[in-house]
Protein backbone atom coordinates (compact mmCIF):
# COMPACT_ATOMS: atom_id res chain seq x y z
CA UNK A 1 0.00 0.00 0.00
CA UNK A 2 2.72 2.47 0.98
CA UNK A 3 4.77 1.56 -2.10
CA UNK A 4 1.85 2.22 -4.48
CA UNK A 5 1.13 5.54 -2.73
CA UNK A 6 4.75 6.60 -3.16
CA UNK A 7 4.74 5.46 -6.78
CA UNK A 8 1.57 7.42 -7.52
CA UNK A 9 3.02 10.53 -5.85
CA UNK A 10 6.27 10.13 -7.76
CA UNK A 11 4.44 9.79 -11.08
CA UNK A 12 2.27 12.82 -10.29
CA UNK A 13 5.36 14.85 -9.41
CA UNK A 14 7.11 13.85 -12.66
CA UNK A 15 4.01 14.69 -14.68
CA UNK A 16 3.03 18.02 -13.07
CA UNK A 17 6.08 19.62 -11.44
CA UNK A 18 7.70 21.07 -14.60
CA UNK A 19 4.49 22.78 -15.75
CA UNK A 20 3.59 23.99 -12.25
CA UNK A 21 7.10 25.40 -11.70
CA UNK A 22 6.97 27.06 -15.13
CA UNK A 23 3.61 28.61 -14.33
CA UNK A 24 4.96 29.90 -11.02
CA UNK A 25 8.05 31.24 -12.85
CA UNK A 26 5.86 33.37 -15.10
CA UNK A 27 4.06 34.77 -12.06
CA UNK A 28 7.02 35.51 -9.78
CA UNK A 29 9.70 36.17 -12.41
CA UNK A 30 12.36 34.23 -10.48
CA UNK A 31 13.45 30.62 -10.99
CA UNK A 32 14.41 29.93 -7.38
CA UNK A 33 11.21 31.35 -5.94
CA UNK A 34 9.13 29.51 -8.54
CA UNK A 35 10.72 26.19 -7.61
CA UNK A 36 10.26 26.91 -3.89
CA UNK A 37 6.56 27.62 -4.44
CA UNK A 38 6.02 24.55 -6.63
CA UNK A 39 7.88 22.36 -4.14
CA UNK A 40 5.89 23.75 -1.24
CA UNK A 41 2.64 23.05 -3.10
CA UNK A 42 3.72 19.42 -3.55
CA UNK A 43 4.77 19.20 0.10
CA UNK A 44 1.33 20.38 1.18
CA UNK A 45 -0.31 17.93 -1.22
CA UNK A 46 1.79 15.08 0.17
CA UNK A 47 0.68 16.00 3.72
CA UNK A 48 -2.97 15.68 2.64
CA UNK A 49 -2.46 12.94 0.03
CA UNK A 50 -5.24 10.64 1.23
CA UNK A 51 -7.88 13.40 1.48
CA UNK A 52 -7.29 15.32 -1.77
CA UNK A 53 -9.60 14.22 -4.55
CA UNK A 54 -8.15 16.40 -7.32
CA UNK A 55 -4.36 16.69 -6.86
CA UNK A 56 -3.73 18.91 -9.91
CA UNK A 57 -6.32 21.44 -8.81
CA UNK A 58 -5.05 21.34 -5.24
CA UNK A 59 -1.52 22.04 -6.49
CA UNK A 60 -2.51 25.01 -8.63
CA UNK A 61 -4.79 26.59 -6.03
CA UNK A 62 -2.12 26.11 -3.35
CA UNK A 63 0.55 27.56 -5.64
CA UNK A 64 -1.73 30.52 -6.47
CA UNK A 65 -2.09 31.23 -2.75
CA UNK A 66 1.67 30.95 -2.24
CA UNK A 67 2.27 33.31 -5.18
CA UNK A 68 -0.18 35.76 -3.63
CA UNK A 69 1.74 35.57 -0.35
CA UNK A 70 4.99 36.17 -2.25
CA UNK A 71 3.51 39.20 -4.01
CA UNK A 72 2.31 40.60 -0.68
CA UNK A 73 5.78 40.16 0.78
CA UNK A 74 7.32 41.97 -2.20
CA UNK A 75 4.81 44.80 -1.85
CA UNK A 76 5.62 45.17 1.87
CA UNK A 77 9.33 45.26 1.02
CA UNK A 78 8.73 47.79 -1.76
CA UNK A 79 6.77 50.05 0.59
CA UNK A 80 9.46 49.79 3.27
CA UNK A 81 12.16 50.64 0.75
CA UNK A 82 10.10 53.54 -0.54
CA UNK A 83 9.67 54.89 3.01
CA UNK A 84 13.40 54.62 3.66
CA UNK A 85 14.39 56.31 0.39
CA UNK A 86 11.70 58.99 0.79
CA UNK A 87 13.00 59.89 4.22
CA UNK A 88 16.60 59.97 2.97
CA UNK A 89 15.98 62.22 -0.04
CA UNK A 90 13.32 64.78 -0.81
CA UNK A 91 12.02 64.35 -4.33
CA UNK A 92 10.93 67.36 -6.39
CA UNK A 93 7.81 65.52 -7.60
CA UNK A 94 6.19 62.23 -6.78
CA UNK A 95 7.00 59.42 -9.16
CA UNK A 96 4.22 57.38 -10.66
CA UNK A 97 4.88 53.69 -10.25
CA UNK A 98 4.91 51.86 -13.54
CA UNK A 99 1.90 49.53 -13.27
CA UNK A 100 2.48 45.91 -14.07
CA UNK A 101 -0.28 43.51 -14.90
CA UNK A 102 1.05 41.17 -12.23
CA UNK A 103 0.61 43.79 -9.53
CA UNK A 104 -2.85 44.63 -10.82
CA UNK A 105 -3.84 40.96 -10.78
CA UNK A 106 -2.47 40.75 -7.23
CA UNK A 107 -4.73 43.63 -6.20
CA UNK A 108 -7.89 41.87 -7.38
CA UNK A 109 -10.17 40.36 -4.73
CA UNK A 110 -9.49 36.63 -4.27
CA UNK A 111 -12.82 35.67 -5.86
CA UNK A 112 -11.62 37.32 -9.11
CA UNK A 113 -7.88 36.70 -8.79
CA UNK A 114 -7.97 32.89 -8.50
CA UNK A 115 -10.01 32.36 -11.71
CA UNK A 116 -7.68 34.77 -13.59
CA UNK A 117 -4.59 32.90 -12.39
CA UNK A 118 -6.03 29.48 -13.20
CA UNK A 119 -7.58 30.37 -16.55
CA UNK A 120 -5.04 32.77 -18.06
CA UNK A 121 -1.80 31.82 -16.34
CA UNK A 122 -2.33 28.06 -15.96
CA UNK A 123 -4.24 27.73 -19.25
CA UNK A 124 -7.08 25.84 -17.61
CA UNK A 125 -10.44 25.75 -19.41
CA UNK A 126 -13.40 27.40 -17.72
CA UNK A 127 -14.90 23.96 -17.02
CA UNK A 128 -11.83 22.99 -15.00
CA UNK A 129 -11.66 26.33 -13.18
CA UNK A 130 -15.32 25.81 -12.29
CA UNK A 131 -14.63 22.35 -10.88
CA UNK A 132 -11.57 23.47 -8.91
CA UNK A 133 -13.21 26.52 -7.37
CA UNK A 134 -16.60 24.90 -6.78
CA UNK A 135 -18.35 27.63 -8.78
CA UNK A 136 -20.72 27.25 -11.71
CA UNK A 137 -19.23 27.86 -15.16
CA UNK A 138 -21.44 30.92 -15.61
CA UNK A 139 -20.13 32.35 -12.35
CA UNK A 140 -16.54 31.74 -13.42
CA UNK A 141 -17.22 33.48 -16.75
CA UNK A 142 -18.82 36.42 -14.93
CA UNK A 143 -15.87 36.62 -12.51
CA UNK A 144 -13.39 36.55 -15.41
CA UNK A 145 -15.34 39.32 -17.14
CA UNK A 146 -15.47 41.42 -13.95
CA UNK A 147 -11.74 40.92 -13.39
CA UNK A 148 -10.90 41.93 -16.97
CA UNK A 149 -13.03 45.05 -16.60
CA UNK A 150 -11.30 46.01 -13.35
CA UNK A 151 -7.89 45.44 -14.93
CA UNK A 152 -8.90 47.49 -17.98
CA UNK A 153 -10.02 50.41 -15.79
CA UNK A 154 -6.82 50.31 -13.70
CA UNK A 155 -4.61 50.11 -16.79
CA UNK A 156 -6.45 52.95 -18.51
CA UNK A 157 -6.25 55.09 -15.37
CA UNK A 158 -2.52 54.47 -14.97
CA UNK A 159 -1.84 55.17 -18.66
CA UNK A 160 -3.82 58.43 -18.48
CA UNK A 161 -1.51 59.60 -15.66
CA UNK A 162 1.68 58.83 -17.54
CA UNK A 163 3.59 61.94 -18.66
Tab-separated table of N, CA and C in Angstrom:
chain	number	residue	atom	x	y	z
A	1	UNK	N	0.832	-1.198	0.000
A	1	UNK	CA	0.000	0.000	0.000
A	1	UNK	C	0.871	1.253	0.000
A	2	UNK	N	1.850	1.299	0.901
A	2	UNK	CA	2.716	2.467	0.982
A	2	UNK	C	3.525	2.634	-0.295
A	3	UNK	N	3.979	1.524	-0.864
A	3	UNK	CA	4.772	1.556	-2.095
A	3	UNK	C	3.941	2.139	-3.252
A	4	UNK	N	2.682	1.723	-3.382
A	4	UNK	CA	1.850	2.221	-4.482
A	4	UNK	C	1.528	3.703	-4.280
A	5	UNK	N	1.382	4.119	-3.030
A	5	UNK	CA	1.132	5.536	-2.729
A	5	UNK	C	2.335	6.369	-3.131
A	6	UNK	N	3.530	5.882	-2.790
A	6	UNK	CA	4.750	6.603	-3.156
A	6	UNK	C	4.941	6.629	-4.665
A	7	UNK	N	4.610	5.524	-5.319
A	7	UNK	CA	4.744	5.462	-6.778
A	7	UNK	C	3.785	6.446	-7.438
A	8	UNK	N	2.558	6.494	-6.958
A	8	UNK	CA	1.571	7.421	-7.521
A	8	UNK	C	2.019	8.870	-7.317
A	9	UNK	N	2.542	9.173	-6.129
A	9	UNK	CA	3.015	10.530	-5.848
A	9	UNK	C	4.206	10.876	-6.734
A	10	UNK	N	5.095	9.915	-6.914
A	10	UNK	CA	6.267	10.132	-7.756
A	10	UNK	C	5.864	10.379	-9.210
A	11	UNK	N	4.916	9.615	-9.705
A	11	UNK	CA	4.440	9.793	-11.077
A	11	UNK	C	3.736	11.142	-11.245
A	12	UNK	N	2.956	11.532	-10.245
A	12	UNK	CA	2.272	12.823	-10.290
A	12	UNK	C	3.293	13.954	-10.304
A	13	UNK	N	4.310	13.832	-9.465
A	13	UNK	CA	5.359	14.846	-9.406
A	13	UNK	C	6.045	14.968	-10.768
A	14	UNK	N	6.423	13.844	-11.351
A	14	UNK	CA	7.106	13.854	-12.655
A	14	UNK	C	6.219	14.464	-13.737
A	15	UNK	N	4.923	14.206	-13.657
A	15	UNK	CA	4.005	14.688	-14.683
A	15	UNK	C	3.668	16.172	-14.524
A	16	UNK	N	3.554	16.662	-13.290
A	16	UNK	CA	3.031	18.015	-13.073
A	16	UNK	C	4.058	19.055	-12.627
A	17	UNK	N	5.145	18.635	-12.004
A	17	UNK	CA	6.080	19.620	-11.444
A	17	UNK	C	6.638	20.591	-12.488
A	18	UNK	N	7.114	20.113	-13.640
A	18	UNK	CA	7.699	21.070	-14.595
A	18	UNK	C	6.717	22.167	-15.026
A	19	UNK	N	5.479	21.785	-15.305
A	19	UNK	CA	4.490	22.779	-15.745
A	19	UNK	C	4.108	23.715	-14.597
A	20	UNK	N	3.938	23.159	-13.400
A	20	UNK	CA	3.594	23.988	-12.246
A	20	UNK	C	4.719	24.981	-11.950
A	21	UNK	N	5.955	24.511	-11.954
A	21	UNK	CA	7.097	25.399	-11.700
A	21	UNK	C	7.203	26.463	-12.790
A	22	UNK	N	6.939	26.088	-14.039
A	22	UNK	CA	6.970	27.058	-15.131
A	22	UNK	C	5.887	28.111	-14.987
A	23	UNK	N	4.704	27.677	-14.562
A	23	UNK	CA	3.606	28.615	-14.325
A	23	UNK	C	3.982	29.590	-13.210
A	24	UNK	N	4.534	29.046	-12.139
A	24	UNK	CA	4.959	29.901	-11.023
A	24	UNK	C	6.047	30.868	-11.483
A	25	UNK	N	6.944	30.402	-12.341
A	25	UNK	CA	8.045	31.238	-12.851
A	25	UNK	C	7.499	32.454	-13.589
A	26	UNK	N	6.455	32.243	-14.382
A	26	UNK	CA	5.860	33.374	-15.103
A	26	UNK	C	5.220	34.368	-14.136
A	27	UNK	N	4.738	33.887	-13.012
A	27	UNK	CA	4.057	34.768	-12.059
A	27	UNK	C	5.026	35.520	-11.147
A	28	UNK	N	6.117	34.872	-10.752
A	28	UNK	CA	7.020	35.505	-9.781
A	28	UNK	C	8.302	36.025	-10.409
A	29	UNK	N	8.561	35.666	-11.657
A	29	UNK	CA	9.704	36.173	-12.407
A	29	UNK	C	11.043	35.845	-11.742
A	30	UNK	N	11.119	34.665	-11.119
A	30	UNK	CA	12.361	34.234	-10.484
A	30	UNK	C	12.354	32.709	-10.399
A	31	UNK	N	13.393	32.084	-10.966
A	31	UNK	CA	13.451	30.620	-10.992
A	31	UNK	C	13.446	30.000	-9.600
A	32	UNK	N	14.302	30.503	-8.725
A	32	UNK	CA	14.412	29.935	-7.376
A	32	UNK	C	13.100	29.996	-6.612
A	33	UNK	N	12.480	31.166	-6.641
A	33	UNK	CA	11.206	31.350	-5.940
A	33	UNK	C	10.127	30.460	-6.548
A	34	UNK	N	10.118	30.358	-7.866
A	34	UNK	CA	9.127	29.508	-8.538
A	34	UNK	C	9.268	28.058	-8.098
A	35	UNK	N	10.510	27.576	-8.039
A	35	UNK	CA	10.719	26.190	-7.613
A	35	UNK	C	10.361	25.994	-6.138
A	36	UNK	N	10.639	27.004	-5.318
A	36	UNK	CA	10.261	26.913	-3.894
A	36	UNK	C	8.739	26.808	-3.763
A	37	UNK	N	8.021	27.622	-4.513
A	37	UNK	CA	6.556	27.616	-4.438
A	37	UNK	C	6.004	26.284	-4.944
A	38	UNK	N	6.497	25.828	-6.080
A	38	UNK	CA	6.017	24.552	-6.633
A	38	UNK	C	6.323	23.402	-5.668
A	39	UNK	N	7.510	23.413	-5.091
A	39	UNK	CA	7.883	22.360	-4.141
A	39	UNK	C	7.009	22.407	-2.898
A	40	UNK	N	6.751	23.608	-2.423
A	40	UNK	CA	5.892	23.746	-1.238
A	40	UNK	C	4.473	23.258	-1.535
A	41	UNK	N	3.977	23.532	-2.723
A	41	UNK	CA	2.639	23.046	-3.097
A	41	UNK	C	2.606	21.520	-3.070
A	42	UNK	N	3.661	20.881	-3.582
A	42	UNK	CA	3.724	19.418	-3.551
A	42	UNK	C	3.864	18.905	-2.123
A	43	UNK	N	4.617	19.601	-1.299
A	43	UNK	CA	4.767	19.200	0.103
A	43	UNK	C	3.414	19.220	0.806
A	44	UNK	N	2.651	20.273	0.560
A	44	UNK	CA	1.329	20.377	1.177
A	44	UNK	C	0.374	19.310	0.635
A	45	UNK	N	0.502	19.008	-0.649
A	45	UNK	CA	-0.307	17.929	-1.225
A	45	UNK	C	0.047	16.604	-0.563
A	46	UNK	N	1.332	16.335	-0.429
A	46	UNK	CA	1.785	15.080	0.172
A	46	UNK	C	1.227	14.933	1.592
A	47	UNK	N	1.186	16.046	2.345
A	47	UNK	CA	0.676	16.000	3.721
A	47	UNK	C	-0.815	15.654	3.766
A	48	UNK	N	-1.529	15.930	2.686
A	48	UNK	CA	-2.973	15.678	2.641
A	48	UNK	C	-3.328	14.629	1.579
A	49	UNK	N	-2.351	13.857	1.177
A	49	UNK	CA	-2.461	12.945	0.033
A	49	UNK	C	-3.734	12.104	0.045
A	50	UNK	N	-4.094	11.560	1.183
A	50	UNK	CA	-5.243	10.642	1.234
A	50	UNK	C	-6.585	11.364	1.206
A	51	UNK	N	-6.598	12.675	1.430
A	51	UNK	CA	-7.877	13.396	1.478
A	51	UNK	C	-8.119	14.287	0.264
A	52	UNK	N	-7.138	14.446	-0.594
A	52	UNK	CA	-7.286	15.320	-1.766
A	52	UNK	C	-7.827	14.513	-2.939
A	53	UNK	N	-8.981	14.944	-3.435
A	53	UNK	CA	-9.603	14.220	-4.546
A	53	UNK	C	-9.017	14.629	-5.894
A	54	UNK	N	-8.656	15.895	-6.050
A	54	UNK	CA	-8.150	16.405	-7.324
A	54	UNK	C	-6.764	17.019	-7.092
A	55	UNK	N	-5.705	16.204	-7.170
A	55	UNK	CA	-4.358	16.690	-6.859
A	55	UNK	C	-3.901	17.859	-7.729
A	56	UNK	N	-4.192	17.829	-9.026
A	56	UNK	CA	-3.734	18.906	-9.908
A	56	UNK	C	-4.356	20.239	-9.483
A	57	UNK	N	-5.640	20.225	-9.249
A	57	UNK	CA	-6.317	21.438	-8.813
A	57	UNK	C	-5.798	21.926	-7.473
A	58	UNK	N	-5.584	20.986	-6.554
A	58	UNK	CA	-5.046	21.338	-5.241
A	58	UNK	C	-3.694	22.031	-5.409
A	59	UNK	N	-2.848	21.473	-6.269
A	59	UNK	CA	-1.517	22.042	-6.491
A	59	UNK	C	-1.599	23.466	-7.024
A	60	UNK	N	-2.433	23.691	-8.027
A	60	UNK	CA	-2.514	25.014	-8.632
A	60	UNK	C	-3.145	26.049	-7.694
A	61	UNK	N	-4.180	25.656	-6.974
A	61	UNK	CA	-4.791	26.590	-6.031
A	61	UNK	C	-3.813	26.906	-4.890
A	62	UNK	N	-3.119	25.888	-4.395
A	62	UNK	CA	-2.120	26.107	-3.346
A	62	UNK	C	-1.007	27.008	-3.866
A	63	UNK	N	-0.513	26.730	-5.066
A	63	UNK	CA	0.549	27.563	-5.644
A	63	UNK	C	0.059	28.999	-5.849
A	64	UNK	N	-1.183	29.162	-6.289
A	64	UNK	CA	-1.734	30.515	-6.467
A	64	UNK	C	-1.738	31.266	-5.144
A	65	UNK	N	-2.105	30.591	-4.071
A	65	UNK	CA	-2.092	31.226	-2.749
A	65	UNK	C	-0.668	31.566	-2.310
A	66	UNK	N	0.276	30.678	-2.594
A	66	UNK	CA	1.675	30.949	-2.245
A	66	UNK	C	2.238	32.096	-3.074
A	67	UNK	N	1.844	32.181	-4.337
A	67	UNK	CA	2.266	33.306	-5.184
A	67	UNK	C	1.704	34.604	-4.616
A	68	UNK	N	0.431	34.566	-4.229
A	68	UNK	CA	-0.182	35.763	-3.632
A	68	UNK	C	0.590	36.191	-2.392
A	69	UNK	N	0.958	35.237	-1.541
A	69	UNK	CA	1.741	35.568	-0.347
A	69	UNK	C	3.087	36.176	-0.733
A	70	UNK	N	3.707	35.635	-1.775
A	70	UNK	CA	4.990	36.165	-2.252
A	70	UNK	C	4.819	37.607	-2.734
A	71	UNK	N	3.762	37.852	-3.518
A	71	UNK	CA	3.512	39.200	-4.012
A	71	UNK	C	3.287	40.174	-2.852
A	72	UNK	N	2.550	39.736	-1.840
A	72	UNK	CA	2.310	40.598	-0.675
A	72	UNK	C	3.619	40.938	0.029
A	73	UNK	N	4.481	39.933	0.151
A	73	UNK	CA	5.784	40.160	0.780
A	73	UNK	C	6.591	41.182	-0.030
A	74	UNK	N	6.602	41.014	-1.345
A	74	UNK	CA	7.321	41.969	-2.200
A	74	UNK	C	6.748	43.374	-2.061
A	75	UNK	N	5.443	43.490	-1.991
A	75	UNK	CA	4.807	44.797	-1.847
A	75	UNK	C	5.184	45.434	-0.504
A	76	UNK	N	5.203	44.629	0.566
A	76	UNK	CA	5.625	45.168	1.868
A	76	UNK	C	7.069	45.650	1.796
A	77	UNK	N	7.923	44.863	1.155
A	77	UNK	CA	9.328	45.257	1.019
A	77	UNK	C	9.463	46.521	0.173
A	78	UNK	N	8.684	46.605	-0.907
A	78	UNK	CA	8.725	47.788	-1.763
A	78	UNK	C	8.297	49.030	-0.991
A	79	UNK	N	7.240	48.905	-0.210
A	79	UNK	CA	6.774	50.051	0.591
A	79	UNK	C	7.818	50.466	1.624
A	80	UNK	N	8.423	49.479	2.272
A	80	UNK	CA	9.455	49.789	3.272
A	80	UNK	C	10.634	50.495	2.615
A	81	UNK	N	11.060	50.008	1.468
A	81	UNK	CA	12.164	50.636	0.746
A	81	UNK	C	11.792	52.043	0.320
A	82	UNK	N	10.559	52.213	-0.129
A	82	UNK	CA	10.096	53.540	-0.538
A	82	UNK	C	10.116	54.510	0.652
A	83	UNK	N	9.654	54.035	1.814
A	83	UNK	CA	9.671	54.885	3.010
A	83	UNK	C	11.090	55.291	3.351
A	84	UNK	N	12.004	54.342	3.312
A	84	UNK	CA	13.396	54.624	3.664
A	84	UNK	C	13.999	55.620	2.677
A	85	UNK	N	13.797	55.395	1.381
A	85	UNK	CA	14.387	56.306	0.390
A	85	UNK	C	13.699	57.660	0.402
A	86	UNK	N	12.407	57.713	0.726
A	86	UNK	CA	11.700	58.993	0.791
A	86	UNK	C	12.202	59.824	1.950
A	87	UNK	N	12.483	59.170	3.046
A	87	UNK	CA	12.995	59.894	4.216
A	87	UNK	C	14.422	60.368	3.984
A	88	UNK	N	15.193	59.629	3.192
A	88	UNK	CA	16.600	59.972	2.968
A	88	UNK	C	16.753	61.090	1.946
A	89	UNK	N	15.848	61.194	1.007
A	89	UNK	CA	15.975	62.216	-0.040
A	89	UNK	C	14.614	62.807	-0.355
A	90	UNK	N	14.574	64.118	-0.455
A	90	UNK	CA	13.322	64.779	-0.810
A	90	UNK	C	13.260	64.852	-2.330
A	91	UNK	N	12.175	64.374	-2.871
A	91	UNK	CA	12.022	64.353	-4.332
A	91	UNK	C	11.244	65.596	-4.773
A	92	UNK	N	11.632	66.179	-5.913
A	92	UNK	CA	10.933	67.365	-6.389
A	92	UNK	C	9.477	67.085	-6.776
A	93	UNK	N	9.184	65.888	-7.263
A	93	UNK	CA	7.807	65.516	-7.596
A	93	UNK	C	7.643	64.027	-7.347
A	94	UNK	N	6.420	63.654	-7.053
A	94	UNK	CA	6.193	62.234	-6.780
A	94	UNK	C	6.282	61.444	-8.084
A	95	UNK	N	6.846	60.266	-7.987
A	95	UNK	CA	6.995	59.420	-9.158
A	95	UNK	C	5.817	58.467	-9.252
A	96	UNK	N	5.270	58.357	-10.428
A	96	UNK	CA	4.218	57.380	-10.661
A	96	UNK	C	4.861	56.015	-10.821
A	97	UNK	N	4.372	55.056	-10.101
A	97	UNK	CA	4.877	53.695	-10.251
A	97	UNK	C	4.402	53.142	-11.585
A	98	UNK	N	5.284	52.472	-12.285
A	98	UNK	CA	4.907	51.856	-13.538
A	98	UNK	C	4.040	50.642	-13.217
A	99	UNK	N	2.774	50.639	-13.653
A	99	UNK	CA	1.900	49.530	-13.275
A	99	UNK	C	2.273	48.271	-14.047
A	100	UNK	N	2.280	47.173	-13.367
A	100	UNK	CA	2.483	45.909	-14.066
A	100	UNK	C	1.202	45.109	-13.931
A	101	UNK	N	0.932	44.323	-14.930
A	101	UNK	CA	-0.278	43.506	-14.902
A	101	UNK	C	-0.246	42.585	-13.692
A	102	UNK	N	0.935	42.070	-13.376
A	102	UNK	CA	1.055	41.165	-12.228
A	102	UNK	C	0.588	41.850	-10.943
A	103	UNK	N	1.011	43.085	-10.739
A	103	UNK	CA	0.612	43.793	-9.525
A	103	UNK	C	-0.892	44.090	-9.548
A	104	UNK	N	-1.408	44.384	-10.721
A	104	UNK	CA	-2.846	44.627	-10.823
A	104	UNK	C	-3.634	43.354	-10.530
A	105	UNK	N	-3.172	42.238	-11.061
A	105	UNK	CA	-3.838	40.962	-10.776
A	105	UNK	C	-3.773	40.684	-9.277
A	106	UNK	N	-2.631	40.967	-8.675
A	106	UNK	CA	-2.474	40.752	-7.232
A	106	UNK	C	-3.489	41.562	-6.445
A	107	UNK	N	-3.827	42.745	-6.933
A	107	UNK	CA	-4.731	43.629	-6.197
A	107	UNK	C	-6.203	43.226	-6.316
A	108	UNK	N	-6.504	42.304	-7.227
A	108	UNK	CA	-7.893	41.866	-7.376
A	108	UNK	C	-8.364	41.112	-6.132
A	109	UNK	N	-9.645	41.181	-5.831
A	109	UNK	CA	-10.168	40.359	-4.734
A	109	UNK	C	-9.966	38.880	-5.069
A	110	UNK	N	-9.800	38.052	-4.059
A	110	UNK	CA	-9.490	36.631	-4.272
A	110	UNK	C	-10.512	35.954	-5.184
A	111	UNK	N	-11.772	36.306	-5.057
A	111	UNK	CA	-12.816	35.673	-5.864
A	111	UNK	C	-12.591	35.926	-7.354
A	112	UNK	N	-11.930	37.021	-7.711
A	112	UNK	CA	-11.619	37.322	-9.108
A	112	UNK	C	-10.200	36.899	-9.474
A	113	UNK	N	-9.290	36.997	-8.522
A	113	UNK	CA	-7.877	36.700	-8.787
A	113	UNK	C	-7.642	35.219	-9.097
A	114	UNK	N	-8.220	34.326	-8.312
A	114	UNK	CA	-7.973	32.891	-8.501
A	114	UNK	C	-8.425	32.421	-9.889
A	115	UNK	N	-9.639	32.779	-10.350
A	115	UNK	CA	-10.009	32.358	-11.706
A	115	UNK	C	-9.075	32.931	-12.787
A	116	UNK	N	-8.621	34.167	-12.620
A	116	UNK	CA	-7.684	34.770	-13.587
A	116	UNK	C	-6.387	33.966	-13.617
A	117	UNK	N	-5.854	33.646	-12.445
A	117	UNK	CA	-4.593	32.898	-12.386
A	117	UNK	C	-4.748	31.509	-13.003
A	118	UNK	N	-5.842	30.835	-12.684
A	118	UNK	CA	-6.031	29.481	-13.196
A	118	UNK	C	-6.330	29.469	-14.698
A	119	UNK	N	-7.173	30.388	-15.143
A	119	UNK	CA	-7.585	30.374	-16.552
A	119	UNK	C	-6.506	30.940	-17.475
A	120	UNK	N	-5.974	32.111	-17.144
A	120	UNK	CA	-5.042	32.770	-18.056
A	120	UNK	C	-3.589	32.377	-17.839
A	121	UNK	N	-3.205	32.136	-16.599
A	121	UNK	CA	-1.798	31.824	-16.339
A	121	UNK	C	-1.527	30.324	-16.345
A	122	UNK	N	-2.521	29.515	-15.955
A	122	UNK	CA	-2.328	28.062	-15.958
A	122	UNK	C	-2.994	27.410	-17.165
A	123	UNK	N	-3.598	28.219	-18.019
A	123	UNK	CA	-4.237	27.733	-19.247
A	123	UNK	C	-5.291	26.662	-18.987
A	124	UNK	N	-6.028	26.808	-17.904
A	124	UNK	CA	-7.084	25.838	-17.609
A	124	UNK	C	-8.384	26.300	-18.260
A	125	UNK	N	-9.137	25.371	-18.843
A	125	UNK	CA	-10.436	25.747	-19.414
A	125	UNK	C	-11.413	26.144	-18.306
A	126	UNK	N	-12.407	26.904	-18.692
A	126	UNK	CA	-13.396	27.397	-17.721
A	126	UNK	C	-14.047	26.238	-16.979
A	127	UNK	N	-14.301	25.139	-17.659
A	127	UNK	CA	-14.903	23.960	-17.022
A	127	UNK	C	-14.044	23.489	-15.843
A	128	UNK	N	-12.733	23.449	-16.052
A	128	UNK	CA	-11.832	22.986	-15.000
A	128	UNK	C	-11.730	24.004	-13.861
A	129	UNK	N	-11.679	25.287	-14.207
A	129	UNK	CA	-11.656	26.333	-13.176
A	129	UNK	C	-12.918	26.224	-12.332
A	130	UNK	N	-14.041	25.974	-12.984
A	130	UNK	CA	-15.320	25.807	-12.294
A	130	UNK	C	-15.253	24.648	-11.303
A	131	UNK	N	-14.722	23.527	-11.754
A	131	UNK	CA	-14.632	22.350	-10.879
A	131	UNK	C	-13.687	22.597	-9.709
A	132	UNK	N	-12.571	23.251	-9.967
A	132	UNK	CA	-11.575	23.474	-8.911
A	132	UNK	C	-12.035	24.479	-7.865
A	133	UNK	N	-12.781	25.483	-8.309
A	133	UNK	CA	-13.209	26.519	-7.375
A	133	UNK	C	-14.578	26.239	-6.768
A	134	UNK	N	-15.271	25.216	-7.296
A	134	UNK	CA	-16.597	24.896	-6.778
A	134	UNK	C	-17.647	25.909	-7.193
A	135	UNK	N	-17.400	26.634	-8.278
A	135	UNK	CA	-18.350	27.633	-8.777
A	135	UNK	C	-18.919	27.150	-10.101
A	136	UNK	N	-20.104	27.602	-10.424
A	136	UNK	CA	-20.715	27.255	-11.707
A	136	UNK	C	-19.927	27.927	-12.828
A	137	UNK	N	-19.966	27.306	-14.018
A	137	UNK	CA	-19.229	27.861	-15.156
A	137	UNK	C	-19.664	29.289	-15.460
A	138	UNK	N	-20.942	29.562	-15.370
A	138	UNK	CA	-21.436	30.919	-15.612
A	138	UNK	C	-20.860	31.917	-14.618
A	139	UNK	N	-20.714	31.488	-13.373
A	139	UNK	CA	-20.128	32.348	-12.349
A	139	UNK	C	-18.660	32.609	-12.643
A	140	UNK	N	-17.950	31.568	-13.068
A	140	UNK	CA	-16.540	31.737	-13.420
A	140	UNK	C	-16.406	32.715	-14.585
A	141	UNK	N	-17.264	32.569	-15.597
A	141	UNK	CA	-17.222	33.481	-16.746
A	141	UNK	C	-17.507	34.914	-16.302
A	142	UNK	N	-18.490	35.075	-15.427
A	142	UNK	CA	-18.824	36.418	-14.925
A	142	UNK	C	-17.666	36.990	-14.117
A	143	UNK	N	-17.018	36.157	-13.295
A	143	UNK	CA	-15.871	36.619	-12.508
A	143	UNK	C	-14.707	37.014	-13.411
A	144	UNK	N	-14.461	36.214	-14.461
A	144	UNK	CA	-13.385	36.552	-15.409
A	144	UNK	C	-13.687	37.877	-16.103
A	145	UNK	N	-14.943	38.063	-16.486
A	145	UNK	CA	-15.342	39.322	-17.138
A	145	UNK	C	-15.144	40.495	-16.176
A	146	UNK	N	-15.606	40.338	-14.939
A	146	UNK	CA	-15.474	41.415	-13.955
A	146	UNK	C	-13.999	41.734	-13.702
A	147	UNK	N	-13.174	40.710	-13.620
A	147	UNK	CA	-11.742	40.919	-13.391
A	147	UNK	C	-11.112	41.648	-14.563
A	148	UNK	N	-11.451	41.243	-15.777
A	148	UNK	CA	-10.901	41.926	-16.970
A	148	UNK	C	-11.315	43.394	-16.991
A	149	UNK	N	-12.559	43.664	-16.624
A	149	UNK	CA	-13.029	45.055	-16.604
A	149	UNK	C	-12.264	45.879	-15.562
A	150	UNK	N	-12.076	45.307	-14.379
A	150	UNK	CA	-11.299	46.012	-13.350
A	150	UNK	C	-9.870	46.278	-13.826
A	151	UNK	N	-9.264	45.274	-14.421
A	151	UNK	CA	-7.892	45.440	-14.927
A	151	UNK	C	-7.853	46.500	-16.022
A	152	UNK	N	-8.835	46.495	-16.895
A	152	UNK	CA	-8.896	47.486	-17.977
A	152	UNK	C	-8.993	48.899	-17.401
A	153	UNK	N	-9.854	49.095	-16.411
A	153	UNK	CA	-10.018	50.410	-15.788
A	153	UNK	C	-8.711	50.854	-15.122
A	154	UNK	N	-8.078	49.951	-14.381
A	154	UNK	CA	-6.819	50.306	-13.703
A	154	UNK	C	-5.726	50.641	-14.713
A	155	UNK	N	-5.623	49.851	-15.774
A	155	UNK	CA	-4.605	50.113	-16.793
A	155	UNK	C	-4.863	51.445	-17.496
A	156	UNK	N	-6.112	51.692	-17.840
A	156	UNK	CA	-6.448	52.955	-18.512
A	156	UNK	C	-6.133	54.141	-17.606
A	157	UNK	N	-6.500	54.017	-16.333
A	157	UNK	CA	-6.249	55.093	-15.375
A	157	UNK	C	-4.748	55.350	-15.243
A	158	UNK	N	-3.961	54.286	-15.145
A	158	UNK	CA	-2.522	54.469	-14.970
A	158	UNK	C	-1.873	55.014	-16.242
A	159	UNK	N	-2.399	54.638	-17.411
A	159	UNK	CA	-1.844	55.166	-18.660
A	159	UNK	C	-2.219	56.639	-18.848
A	160	UNK	N	-3.400	57.020	-18.374
A	160	UNK	CA	-3.816	58.430	-18.483
A	160	UNK	C	-2.962	59.347	-17.615
A	161	UNK	N	-2.339	58.794	-16.568
A	161	UNK	CA	-1.507	59.605	-15.663
A	161	UNK	C	-0.042	59.583	-16.033
A	162	UNK	N	0.290	58.907	-17.118
A	162	UNK	CA	1.685	58.830	-17.535
A	162	UNK	C	2.040	60.106	-18.284
A	163	UNK	N	3.212	60.687	-18.005
A	163	UNK	CA	3.592	61.945	-18.663
A	163	UNK	C	3.811	61.780	-20.148
